[in-house]
PDB file of C-alpha atoms in Angstrom:
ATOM      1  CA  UNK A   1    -148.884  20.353  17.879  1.00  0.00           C
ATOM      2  CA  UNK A   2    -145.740  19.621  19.756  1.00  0.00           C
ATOM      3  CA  UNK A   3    -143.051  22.382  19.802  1.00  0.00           C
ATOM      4  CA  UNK A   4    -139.242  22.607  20.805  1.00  0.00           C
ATOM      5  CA  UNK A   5    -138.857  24.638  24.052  1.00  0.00           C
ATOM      6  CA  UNK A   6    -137.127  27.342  22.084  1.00  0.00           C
ATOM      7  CA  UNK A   7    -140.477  27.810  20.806  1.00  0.00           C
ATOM      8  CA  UNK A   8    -139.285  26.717  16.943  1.00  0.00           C
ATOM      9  CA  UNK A   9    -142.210  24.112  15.548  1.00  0.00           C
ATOM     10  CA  UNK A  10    -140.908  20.241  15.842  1.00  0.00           C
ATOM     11  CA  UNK A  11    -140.770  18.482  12.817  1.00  0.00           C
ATOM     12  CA  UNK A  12    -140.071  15.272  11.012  1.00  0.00           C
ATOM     13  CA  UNK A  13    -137.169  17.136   9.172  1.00  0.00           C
ATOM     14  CA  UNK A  14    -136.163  18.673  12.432  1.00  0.00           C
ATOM     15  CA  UNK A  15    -135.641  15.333  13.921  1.00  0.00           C
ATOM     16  CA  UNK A  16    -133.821  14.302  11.268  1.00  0.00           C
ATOM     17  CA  UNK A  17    -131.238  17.266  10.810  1.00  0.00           C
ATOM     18  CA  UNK A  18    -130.744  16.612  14.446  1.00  0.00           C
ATOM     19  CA  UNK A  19    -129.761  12.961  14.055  1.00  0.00           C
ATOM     20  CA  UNK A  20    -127.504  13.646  11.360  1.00  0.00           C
ATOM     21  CA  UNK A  21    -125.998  16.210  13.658  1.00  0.00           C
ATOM     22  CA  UNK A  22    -124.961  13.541  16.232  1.00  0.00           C
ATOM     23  CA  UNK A  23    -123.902  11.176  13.448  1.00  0.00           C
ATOM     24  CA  UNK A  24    -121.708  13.771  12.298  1.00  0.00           C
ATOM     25  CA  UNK A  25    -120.224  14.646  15.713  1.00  0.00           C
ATOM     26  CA  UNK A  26    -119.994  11.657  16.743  1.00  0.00           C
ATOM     27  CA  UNK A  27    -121.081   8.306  14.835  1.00  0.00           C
ATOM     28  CA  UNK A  28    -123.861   6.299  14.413  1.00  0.00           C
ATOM     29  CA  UNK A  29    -123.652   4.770  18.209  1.00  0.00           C
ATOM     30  CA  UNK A  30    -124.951   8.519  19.200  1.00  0.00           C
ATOM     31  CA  UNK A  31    -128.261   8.605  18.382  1.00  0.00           C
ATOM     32  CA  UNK A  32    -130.802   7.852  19.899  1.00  0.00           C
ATOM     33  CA  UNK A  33    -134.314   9.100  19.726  1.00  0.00           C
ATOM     34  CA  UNK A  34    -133.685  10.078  23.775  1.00  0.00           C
ATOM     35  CA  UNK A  35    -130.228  11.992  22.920  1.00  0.00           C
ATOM     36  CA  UNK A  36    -132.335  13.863  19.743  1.00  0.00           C
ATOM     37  CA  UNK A  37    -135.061  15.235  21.814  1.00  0.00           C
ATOM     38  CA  UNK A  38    -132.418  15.939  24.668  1.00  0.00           C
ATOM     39  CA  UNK A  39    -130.843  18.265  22.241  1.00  0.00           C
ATOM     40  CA  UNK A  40    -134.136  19.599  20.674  1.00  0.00           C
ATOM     41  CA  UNK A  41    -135.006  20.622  24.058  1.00  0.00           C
ATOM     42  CA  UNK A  42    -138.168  18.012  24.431  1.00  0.00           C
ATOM     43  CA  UNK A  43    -139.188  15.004  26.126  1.00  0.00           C
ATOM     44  CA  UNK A  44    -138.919  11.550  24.277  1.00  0.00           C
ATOM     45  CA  UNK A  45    -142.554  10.605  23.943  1.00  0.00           C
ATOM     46  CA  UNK A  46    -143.033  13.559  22.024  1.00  0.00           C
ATOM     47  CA  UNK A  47    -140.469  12.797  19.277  1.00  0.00           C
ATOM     48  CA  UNK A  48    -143.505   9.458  18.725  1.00  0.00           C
ATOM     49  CA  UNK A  49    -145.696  11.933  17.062  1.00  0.00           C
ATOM     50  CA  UNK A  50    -143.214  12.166  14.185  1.00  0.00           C
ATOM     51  CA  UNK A  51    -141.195   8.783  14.117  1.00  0.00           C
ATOM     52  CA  UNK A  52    -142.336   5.363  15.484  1.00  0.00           C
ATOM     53  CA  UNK A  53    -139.245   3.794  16.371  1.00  0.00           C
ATOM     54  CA  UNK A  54    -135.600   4.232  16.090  1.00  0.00           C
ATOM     55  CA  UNK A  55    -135.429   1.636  12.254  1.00  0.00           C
ATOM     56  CA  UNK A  56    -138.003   4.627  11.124  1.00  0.00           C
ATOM     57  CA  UNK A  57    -135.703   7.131  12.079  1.00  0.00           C
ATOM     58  CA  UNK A  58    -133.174   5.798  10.276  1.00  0.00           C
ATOM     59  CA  UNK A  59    -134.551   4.809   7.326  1.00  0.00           C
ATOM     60  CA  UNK A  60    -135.563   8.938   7.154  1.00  0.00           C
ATOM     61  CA  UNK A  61    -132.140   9.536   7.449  1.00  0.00           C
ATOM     62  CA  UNK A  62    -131.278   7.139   5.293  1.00  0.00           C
ATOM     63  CA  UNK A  63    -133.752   8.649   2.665  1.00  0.00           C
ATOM     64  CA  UNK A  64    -132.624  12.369   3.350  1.00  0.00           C
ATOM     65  CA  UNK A  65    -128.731  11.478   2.651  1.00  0.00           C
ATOM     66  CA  UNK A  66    -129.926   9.196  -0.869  1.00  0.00           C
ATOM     67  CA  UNK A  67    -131.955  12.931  -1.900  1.00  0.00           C
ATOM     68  CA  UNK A  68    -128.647  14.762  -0.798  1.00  0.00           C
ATOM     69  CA  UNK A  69    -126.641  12.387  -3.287  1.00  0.00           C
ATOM     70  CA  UNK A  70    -129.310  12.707  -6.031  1.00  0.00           C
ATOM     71  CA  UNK A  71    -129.912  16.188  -5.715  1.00  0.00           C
ATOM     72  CA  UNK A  72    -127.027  17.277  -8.253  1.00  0.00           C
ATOM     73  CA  UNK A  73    -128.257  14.330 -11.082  1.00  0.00           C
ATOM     74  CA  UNK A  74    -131.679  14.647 -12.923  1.00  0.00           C
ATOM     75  CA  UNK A  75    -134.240  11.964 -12.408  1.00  0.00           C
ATOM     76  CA  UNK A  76    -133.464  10.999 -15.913  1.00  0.00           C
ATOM     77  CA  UNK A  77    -130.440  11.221 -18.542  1.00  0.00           C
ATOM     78  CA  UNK A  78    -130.476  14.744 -20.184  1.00  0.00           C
ATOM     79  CA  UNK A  79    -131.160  15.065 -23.949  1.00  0.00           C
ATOM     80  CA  UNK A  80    -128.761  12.771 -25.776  1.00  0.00           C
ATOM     81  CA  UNK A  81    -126.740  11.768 -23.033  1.00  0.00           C
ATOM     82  CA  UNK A  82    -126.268   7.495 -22.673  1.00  0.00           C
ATOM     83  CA  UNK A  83    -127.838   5.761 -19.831  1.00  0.00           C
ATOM     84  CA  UNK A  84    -125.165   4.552 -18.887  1.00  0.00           C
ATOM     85  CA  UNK A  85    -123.271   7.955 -18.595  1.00  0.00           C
ATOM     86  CA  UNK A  86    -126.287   8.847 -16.553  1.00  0.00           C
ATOM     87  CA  UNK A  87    -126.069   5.754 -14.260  1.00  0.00           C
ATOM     88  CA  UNK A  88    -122.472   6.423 -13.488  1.00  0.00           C
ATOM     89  CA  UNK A  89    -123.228  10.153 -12.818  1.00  0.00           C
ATOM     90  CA  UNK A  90    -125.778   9.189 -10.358  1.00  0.00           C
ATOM     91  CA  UNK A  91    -123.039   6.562  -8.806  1.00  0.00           C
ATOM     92  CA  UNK A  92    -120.632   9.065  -8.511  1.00  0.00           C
ATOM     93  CA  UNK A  93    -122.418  11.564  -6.868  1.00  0.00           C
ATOM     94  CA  UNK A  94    -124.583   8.991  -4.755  1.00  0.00           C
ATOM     95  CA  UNK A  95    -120.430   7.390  -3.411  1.00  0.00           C
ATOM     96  CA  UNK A  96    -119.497  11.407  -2.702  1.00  0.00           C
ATOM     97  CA  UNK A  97    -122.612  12.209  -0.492  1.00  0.00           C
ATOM     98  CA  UNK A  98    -122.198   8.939   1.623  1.00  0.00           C
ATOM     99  CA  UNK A  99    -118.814   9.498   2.378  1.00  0.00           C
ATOM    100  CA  UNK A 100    -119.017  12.358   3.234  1.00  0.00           C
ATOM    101  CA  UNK A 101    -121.346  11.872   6.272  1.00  0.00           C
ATOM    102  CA  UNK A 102    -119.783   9.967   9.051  1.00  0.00           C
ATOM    103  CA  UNK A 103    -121.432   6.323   9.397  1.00  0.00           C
ATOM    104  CA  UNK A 104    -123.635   7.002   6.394  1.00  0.00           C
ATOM    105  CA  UNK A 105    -123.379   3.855   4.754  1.00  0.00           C
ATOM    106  CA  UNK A 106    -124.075   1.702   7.507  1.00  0.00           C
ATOM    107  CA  UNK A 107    -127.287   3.826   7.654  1.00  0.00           C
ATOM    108  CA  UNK A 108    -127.863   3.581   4.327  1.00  0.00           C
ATOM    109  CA  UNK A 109    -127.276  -0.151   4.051  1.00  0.00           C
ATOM    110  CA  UNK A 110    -130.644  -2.403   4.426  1.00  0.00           C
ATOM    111  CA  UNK A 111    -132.767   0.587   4.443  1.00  0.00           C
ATOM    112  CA  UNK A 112    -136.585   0.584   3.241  1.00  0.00           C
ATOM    113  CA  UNK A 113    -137.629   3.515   0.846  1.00  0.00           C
ATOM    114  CA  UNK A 114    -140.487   5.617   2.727  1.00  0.00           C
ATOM    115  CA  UNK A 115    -143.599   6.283   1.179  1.00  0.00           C
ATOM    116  CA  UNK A 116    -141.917   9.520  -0.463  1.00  0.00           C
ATOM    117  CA  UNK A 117    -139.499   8.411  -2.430  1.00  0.00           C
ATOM    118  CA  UNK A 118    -141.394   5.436  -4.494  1.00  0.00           C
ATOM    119  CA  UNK A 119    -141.826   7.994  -7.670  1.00  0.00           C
ATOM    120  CA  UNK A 120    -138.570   8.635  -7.794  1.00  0.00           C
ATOM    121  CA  UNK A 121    -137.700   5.288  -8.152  1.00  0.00           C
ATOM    122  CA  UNK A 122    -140.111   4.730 -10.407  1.00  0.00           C
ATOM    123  CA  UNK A 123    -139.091   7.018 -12.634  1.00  0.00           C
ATOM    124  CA  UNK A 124    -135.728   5.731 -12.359  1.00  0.00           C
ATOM    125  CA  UNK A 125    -136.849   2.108 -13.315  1.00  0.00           C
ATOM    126  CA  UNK A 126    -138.812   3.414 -16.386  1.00  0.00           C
ATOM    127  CA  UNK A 127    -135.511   4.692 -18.134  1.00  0.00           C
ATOM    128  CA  UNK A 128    -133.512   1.514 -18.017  1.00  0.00           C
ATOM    129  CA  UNK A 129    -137.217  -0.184 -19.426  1.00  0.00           C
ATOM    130  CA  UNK A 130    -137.439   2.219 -21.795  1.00  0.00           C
ATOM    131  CA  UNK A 131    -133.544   1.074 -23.540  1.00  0.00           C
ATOM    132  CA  UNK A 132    -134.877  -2.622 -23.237  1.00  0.00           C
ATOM    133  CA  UNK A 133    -134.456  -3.986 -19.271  1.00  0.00           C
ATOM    134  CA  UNK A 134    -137.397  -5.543 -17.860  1.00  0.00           C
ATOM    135  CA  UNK A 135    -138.660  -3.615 -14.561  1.00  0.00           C
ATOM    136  CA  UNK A 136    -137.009  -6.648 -12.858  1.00  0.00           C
ATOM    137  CA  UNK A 137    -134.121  -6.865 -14.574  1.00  0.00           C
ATOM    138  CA  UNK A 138    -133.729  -2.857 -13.814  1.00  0.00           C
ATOM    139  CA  UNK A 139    -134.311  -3.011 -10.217  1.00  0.00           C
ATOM    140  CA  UNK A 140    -131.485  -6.078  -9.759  1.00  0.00           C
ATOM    141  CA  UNK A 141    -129.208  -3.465 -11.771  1.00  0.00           C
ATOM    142  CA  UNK A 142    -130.104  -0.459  -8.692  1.00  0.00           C
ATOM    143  CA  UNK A 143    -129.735  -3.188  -6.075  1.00  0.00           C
ATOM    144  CA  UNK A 144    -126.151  -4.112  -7.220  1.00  0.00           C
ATOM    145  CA  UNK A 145    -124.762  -0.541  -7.977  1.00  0.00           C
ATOM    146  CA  UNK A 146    -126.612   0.148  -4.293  1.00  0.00           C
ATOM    147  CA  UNK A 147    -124.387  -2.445  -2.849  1.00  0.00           C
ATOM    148  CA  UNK A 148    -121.521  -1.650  -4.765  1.00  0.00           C
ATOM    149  CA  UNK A 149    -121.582   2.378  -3.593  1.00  0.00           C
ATOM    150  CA  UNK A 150    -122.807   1.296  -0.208  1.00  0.00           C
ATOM    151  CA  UNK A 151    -119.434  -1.056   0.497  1.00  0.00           C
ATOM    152  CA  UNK A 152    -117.021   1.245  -0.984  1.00  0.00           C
ATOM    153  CA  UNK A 153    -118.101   3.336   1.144  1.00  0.00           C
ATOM    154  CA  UNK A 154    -118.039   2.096   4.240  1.00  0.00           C
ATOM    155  CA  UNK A 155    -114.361   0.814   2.826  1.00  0.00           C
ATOM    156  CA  UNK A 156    -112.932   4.295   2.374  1.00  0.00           C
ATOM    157  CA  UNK A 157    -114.255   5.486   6.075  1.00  0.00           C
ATOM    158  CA  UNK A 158    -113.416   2.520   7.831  1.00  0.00           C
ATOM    159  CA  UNK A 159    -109.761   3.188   6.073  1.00  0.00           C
ATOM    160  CA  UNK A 160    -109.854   6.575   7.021  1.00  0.00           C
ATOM    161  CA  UNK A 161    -110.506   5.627  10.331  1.00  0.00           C
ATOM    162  CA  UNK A 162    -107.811   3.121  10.639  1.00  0.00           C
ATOM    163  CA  UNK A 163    -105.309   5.962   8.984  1.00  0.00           C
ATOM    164  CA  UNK A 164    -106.206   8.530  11.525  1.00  0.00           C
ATOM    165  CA  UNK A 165    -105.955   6.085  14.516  1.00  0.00           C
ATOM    166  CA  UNK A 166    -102.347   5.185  13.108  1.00  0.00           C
ATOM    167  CA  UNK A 167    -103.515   1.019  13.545  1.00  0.00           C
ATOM    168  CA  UNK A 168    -102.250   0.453  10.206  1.00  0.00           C
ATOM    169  CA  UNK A 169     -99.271  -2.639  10.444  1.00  0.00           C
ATOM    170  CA  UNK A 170     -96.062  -1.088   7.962  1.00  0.00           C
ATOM    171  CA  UNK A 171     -94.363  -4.431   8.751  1.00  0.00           C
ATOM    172  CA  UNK A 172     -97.104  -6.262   6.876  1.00  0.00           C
ATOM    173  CA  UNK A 173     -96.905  -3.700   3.537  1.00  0.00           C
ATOM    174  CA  UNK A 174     -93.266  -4.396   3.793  1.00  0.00           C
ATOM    175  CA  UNK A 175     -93.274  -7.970   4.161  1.00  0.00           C
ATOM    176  CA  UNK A 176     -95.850  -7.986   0.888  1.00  0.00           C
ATOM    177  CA  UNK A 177     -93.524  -6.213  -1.189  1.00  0.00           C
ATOM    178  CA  UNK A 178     -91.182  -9.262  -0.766  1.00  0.00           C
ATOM    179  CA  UNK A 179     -90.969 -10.205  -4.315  1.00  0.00           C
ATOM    180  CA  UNK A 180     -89.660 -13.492  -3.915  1.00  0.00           C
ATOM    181  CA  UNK A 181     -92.478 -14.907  -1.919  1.00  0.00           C
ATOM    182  CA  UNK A 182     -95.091 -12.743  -3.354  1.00  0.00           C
ATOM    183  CA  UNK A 183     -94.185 -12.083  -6.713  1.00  0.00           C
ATOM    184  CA  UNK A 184     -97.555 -10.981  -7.963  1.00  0.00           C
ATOM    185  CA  UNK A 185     -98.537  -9.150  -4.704  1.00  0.00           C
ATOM    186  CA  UNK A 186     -95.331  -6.880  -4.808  1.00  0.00           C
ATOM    187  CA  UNK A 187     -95.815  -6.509  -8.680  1.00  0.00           C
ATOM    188  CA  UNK A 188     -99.692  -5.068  -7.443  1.00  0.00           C
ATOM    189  CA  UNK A 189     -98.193  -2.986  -4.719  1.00  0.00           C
ATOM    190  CA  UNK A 190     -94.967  -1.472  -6.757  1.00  0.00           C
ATOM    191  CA  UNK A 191     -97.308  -0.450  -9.047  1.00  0.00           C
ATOM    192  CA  UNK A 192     -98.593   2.756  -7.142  1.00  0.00           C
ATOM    193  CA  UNK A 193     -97.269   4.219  -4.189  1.00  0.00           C
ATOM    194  CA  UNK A 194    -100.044   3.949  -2.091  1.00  0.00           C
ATOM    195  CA  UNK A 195    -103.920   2.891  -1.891  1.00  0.00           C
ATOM    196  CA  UNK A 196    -106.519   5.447  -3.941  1.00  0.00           C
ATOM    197  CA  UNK A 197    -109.525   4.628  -2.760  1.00  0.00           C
ATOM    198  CA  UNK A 198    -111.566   6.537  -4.631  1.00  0.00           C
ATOM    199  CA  UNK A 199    -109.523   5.160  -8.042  1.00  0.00           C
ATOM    200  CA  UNK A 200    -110.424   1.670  -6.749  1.00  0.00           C
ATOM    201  CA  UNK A 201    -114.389   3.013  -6.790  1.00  0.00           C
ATOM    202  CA  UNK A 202    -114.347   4.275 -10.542  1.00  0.00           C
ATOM    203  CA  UNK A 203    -112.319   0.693 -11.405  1.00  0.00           C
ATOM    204  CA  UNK A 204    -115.465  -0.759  -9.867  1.00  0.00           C
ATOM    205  CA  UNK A 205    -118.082   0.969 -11.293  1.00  0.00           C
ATOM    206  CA  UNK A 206    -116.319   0.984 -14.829  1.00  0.00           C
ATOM    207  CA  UNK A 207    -117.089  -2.891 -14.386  1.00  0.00           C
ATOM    208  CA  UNK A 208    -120.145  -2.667 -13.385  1.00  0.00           C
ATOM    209  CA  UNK A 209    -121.274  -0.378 -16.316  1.00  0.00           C
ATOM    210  CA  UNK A 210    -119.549  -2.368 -18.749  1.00  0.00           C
ATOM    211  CA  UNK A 211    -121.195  -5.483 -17.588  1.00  0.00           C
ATOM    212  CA  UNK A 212    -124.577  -3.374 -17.928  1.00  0.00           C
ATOM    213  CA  UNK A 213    -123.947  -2.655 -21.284  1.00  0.00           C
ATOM    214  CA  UNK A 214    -122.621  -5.680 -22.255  1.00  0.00           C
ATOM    215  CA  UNK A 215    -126.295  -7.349 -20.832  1.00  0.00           C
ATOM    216  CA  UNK A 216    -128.201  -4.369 -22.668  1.00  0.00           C
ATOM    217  CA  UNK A 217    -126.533  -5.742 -26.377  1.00  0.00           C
ATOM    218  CA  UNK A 218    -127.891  -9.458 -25.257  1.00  0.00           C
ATOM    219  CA  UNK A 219    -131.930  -7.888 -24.729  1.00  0.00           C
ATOM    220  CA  UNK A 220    -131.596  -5.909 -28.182  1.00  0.00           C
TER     221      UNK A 220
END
């Protein structure tokens, strides 16, 4: 079997730690499958052994930061808690882990499940068909709080970004506090002193749960 110079065993999970390393140092544009076995000390063909192709790579990744966010929520609501408390729980936590990994969502996003991960899924599934949702009907409820975590997310980093690069316009947040052109936009903006991103997720996903429940009362 192929090993790292150092002598350590190469792995799948050693490939991936490693490209989440870059990502984290510095973005999504450094990794490569040349730059990981650079730093792992091996040639390129070798990595092959483990991943096919830079999409497989990241859709490992991709897989390893979804377990991350899911590792604090249980596969399934805890004894007399709502599914829907459960499904915001998993949002929550789900939002927290990709944010906290540079580029993460744009990893994340468009991403295929590997072979791994299809019973946990499953099992997900099963307890919104087990309150009344058809399979289908479940699955279109994933995909849309998916999308929804996914693009917050890459909203708050791409906001941090823009904060720490100090691109933000103050002109334009002044001129849209001009009441008398924009009376409802400076009525939004007077209303808090400045942009919470994360109170603008939790709006979002009180929607979205709401809306959930408000289908689940139609099915019963």
């Amino acid at each position: 079997m192929p090993t790292e110079t150092s002598g350590k065993a190469l792995s799948k999970a050693a490939i991936v730690d490693k490209a989440l390393d870059l990502m984290e140092q510095s973005g999504l544009a450094a990794v490569s499958l040349r730059r990981i076995a650079t730093e792992l000390g091996v040639s390129a063909p070798t990595l092959y052994w483990y991943i096919a192709n830079k999409r497989e790579l990241l859709d490992a990744v991709a897989e390893h930061l979804l377990r991350r966010g899911a590792a604090g929520v249980a596969t399934r609501p805890a004894e007399g808690q709502p599914w829907w408390e459960w499904l915001r729980e998993r949002a929550r936590t789900m939002f927290e882990a990709m944010v906290s990994v540079r580029d993460a969502p744009q990893v994340v996003a468009g991403n295929r499940p590997t072979p791994d991960a299809l019973a946990d899924i499953d099992t997900a599934l099963g307890e919104l068909v087990a309150v009344g949702f058809s399979a289908a009907e479940a699955q279109e409820a994933f995909f849309a709080l998916g999308a929804y975590i996914g693009g917050a997310a890459l909203e708050w980093q791409s906001e941090a970004v823009r904060e720490l690069d100090g691109t933000d316009n103050p002109e334009l947040r002044w001129a849209a506090q001009d009441d008398e052109r924009y009376p409802h936009l400076a009525a939004a903006l007077g209303g808090r002193a400045r942009h919470d991103p994360k109170a603008t997720f939790e709006y979002g996903l009180d929607l979205l749960i709401r809306g959930m429940r408000s289908r689940h009362e139609e099915l019963r």
